[in-house]
């Protein structure tokens, strides 16, 4: 089944404890992206990758890191999480970057930082 | 001004009615427009996309695009309670690769 997977789905952690949220897609998509979704603010892009070893900042990159060593994986790293990073996170992928290509979303990761 | 704007709602319609969801965008360089549906706590799923002026129909859904007025709308005919969700409008610019810019979403409630 073609899909984007994320792990973990739910995570409660404490301030300053490094964590990684994994994202993997099995559709050989070139483009991958991370979003966070907060009430009243909608979906905001954190980082994106147009291909292996090519990553760039989105609109809200502060406090996050990413890497794209393989085409299928795009992990999101929080080196020192803070309470303001409590949010619902989505990974998405797209075959290409052209205007007619949709993005497919993973199931989401609900992160709580205390 | 937000780049993509939607009324947050909630928009309430009776079962069987037409639900009309609207979205305006500020960048005239925007090339393609997507409507996603998101159930509470779930991930967005694509309903339709449109990139040419006019209407595009898919089953009970019709997307309408007017680039001169910079708005895109989604009509849902014969609304069902299962259509109750938040509808997200998203826009792609031509010069920003794959980046999607989302509106805040409109919450739709279809009453039986």
PDB file of C-alpha atoms in Angstrom, chain B residues 34-104:
ATOM      1  CA  UNK B  34      -5.925  22.402  -3.712  1.00  0.00           C
ATOM      2  CA  UNK B  35      -8.810  21.510  -1.456  1.00  0.00           C
ATOM      3  CA  UNK B  36      -8.087  19.103   1.381  1.00  0.00           C
ATOM      4  CA  UNK B  37     -10.551  17.632   3.848  1.00  0.00           C
ATOM      5  CA  UNK B  38      -9.428  16.988   7.416  1.00  0.00           C
ATOM      6  CA  UNK B  39     -11.428  15.091   9.982  1.00  0.00           C
ATOM      7  CA  UNK B  40     -10.705  15.944  13.599  1.00  0.00           C
ATOM      8  CA  UNK B  41      -7.362  14.483  14.678  1.00  0.00           C
ATOM      9  CA  UNK B  42      -6.687  13.006  11.245  1.00  0.00           C
ATOM     10  CA  UNK B  43      -4.417  13.961   8.383  1.00  0.00           C
ATOM     11  CA  UNK B  44      -5.499  16.109   5.430  1.00  0.00           C
ATOM     12  CA  UNK B  45      -6.703  14.199   2.388  1.00  0.00           C
ATOM     13  CA  UNK B  46      -6.970  15.680  -1.081  1.00  0.00           C
ATOM     14  CA  UNK B  47     -10.433  16.258  -2.514  1.00  0.00           C
ATOM     15  CA  UNK B  48      -9.610  18.204  -5.650  1.00  0.00           C
ATOM     16  CA  UNK B  49      -7.108  20.466  -7.279  1.00  0.00           C
ATOM     17  CA  UNK B  50      -7.628  23.047  -9.982  1.00  0.00           C
ATOM     18  CA  UNK B  51      -5.268  25.233 -11.979  1.00  0.00           C
ATOM     19  CA  UNK B  52      -7.354  26.568 -14.864  1.00  0.00           C
ATOM     20  CA  UNK B  53      -9.992  29.265 -14.605  1.00  0.00           C
ATOM     21  CA  UNK B  54     -13.505  27.925 -14.458  1.00  0.00           C
ATOM     22  CA  UNK B  55     -15.133  24.916 -12.872  1.00  0.00           C
ATOM     23  CA  UNK B  56     -13.906  21.394 -12.247  1.00  0.00           C
ATOM     24  CA  UNK B  57     -16.357  18.744 -11.152  1.00  0.00           C
ATOM     25  CA  UNK B  58     -15.756  15.428  -9.438  1.00  0.00           C
ATOM     26  CA  UNK B  59     -18.850  13.644  -8.200  1.00  0.00           C
ATOM     27  CA  UNK B  60     -20.583  15.824  -5.606  1.00  0.00           C
ATOM     28  CA  UNK B  61     -17.672  18.258  -5.502  1.00  0.00           C
ATOM     29  CA  UNK B  62     -17.071  21.259  -7.766  1.00  0.00           C
ATOM     30  CA  UNK B  63     -14.055  23.522  -7.525  1.00  0.00           C
ATOM     31  CA  UNK B  64     -14.296  26.986  -9.033  1.00  0.00           C
ATOM     32  CA  UNK B  65     -11.326  29.196  -9.809  1.00  0.00           C
ATOM     33  CA  UNK B  66     -11.330  32.880 -10.691  1.00  0.00           C
ATOM     34  CA  UNK B  67      -7.762  34.108 -11.053  1.00  0.00           C
ATOM     35  CA  UNK B  68      -8.762  37.679 -11.896  1.00  0.00           C
ATOM     36  CA  UNK B  69     -10.595  37.968  -8.570  1.00  0.00           C
ATOM     37  CA  UNK B  70      -8.103  35.719  -6.772  1.00  0.00           C
ATOM     38  CA  UNK B  71     -10.565  33.354  -5.257  1.00  0.00           C
ATOM     39  CA  UNK B  72     -11.230  29.665  -5.350  1.00  0.00           C
ATOM     40  CA  UNK B  73     -14.289  27.939  -4.009  1.00  0.00           C
ATOM     41  CA  UNK B  74     -15.507  24.428  -3.289  1.00  0.00           C
ATOM     42  CA  UNK B  75     -19.139  23.442  -3.664  1.00  0.00           C
ATOM     43  CA  UNK B  76     -20.413  20.254  -2.079  1.00  0.00           C
ATOM     44  CA  UNK B  77     -23.769  19.159  -3.454  1.00  0.00           C
ATOM     45  CA  UNK B  78     -26.173  16.913  -1.567  1.00  0.00           C
ATOM     46  CA  UNK B  79     -24.177  17.410   1.642  1.00  0.00           C
ATOM     47  CA  UNK B  80     -24.018  14.429   3.966  1.00  0.00           C
ATOM     48  CA  UNK B  81     -23.241  14.272   7.705  1.00  0.00           C
ATOM     49  CA  UNK B  82     -20.045  12.415   6.726  1.00  0.00           C
ATOM     50  CA  UNK B  83     -18.909  15.611   4.967  1.00  0.00           C
ATOM     51  CA  UNK B  84     -18.625  17.294   8.374  1.00  0.00           C
ATOM     52  CA  UNK B  85     -14.939  18.176   8.620  1.00  0.00           C
ATOM     53  CA  UNK B  86     -12.511  21.041   8.234  1.00  0.00           C
ATOM     54  CA  UNK B  87     -11.768  21.995   4.641  1.00  0.00           C
ATOM     55  CA  UNK B  88      -8.328  23.374   3.904  1.00  0.00           C
ATOM     56  CA  UNK B  89      -7.538  25.528   0.909  1.00  0.00           C
ATOM     57  CA  UNK B  90      -3.916  25.362  -0.234  1.00  0.00           C
ATOM     58  CA  UNK B  91      -2.068  27.275  -2.918  1.00  0.00           C
ATOM     59  CA  UNK B  92       1.121  26.616  -4.872  1.00  0.00           C
ATOM     60  CA  UNK B  93       3.136  29.415  -6.361  1.00  0.00           C
ATOM     61  CA  UNK B  94       4.925  28.842  -9.607  1.00  0.00           C
ATOM     62  CA  UNK B  95       8.344  29.839  -8.320  1.00  0.00           C
ATOM     63  CA  UNK B  96       8.468  27.991  -5.014  1.00  0.00           C
ATOM     64  CA  UNK B  97       8.870  24.389  -6.017  1.00  0.00           C
ATOM     65  CA  UNK B  98       6.526  22.107  -4.173  1.00  0.00           C
ATOM     66  CA  UNK B  99       5.590  24.469  -1.343  1.00  0.00           C
ATOM     67  CA  UNK B 100       1.938  24.492  -0.338  1.00  0.00           C
ATOM     68  CA  UNK B 101       0.579  27.502   1.524  1.00  0.00           C
ATOM     69  CA  UNK B 102      -2.499  26.675   3.572  1.00  0.00           C
ATOM     70  CA  UNK B 103      -5.413  28.707   4.753  1.00  0.00           C
ATOM     71  CA  UNK B 104      -6.664  28.213   8.284  1.00  0.00           C
TER      72      UNK B 104
END
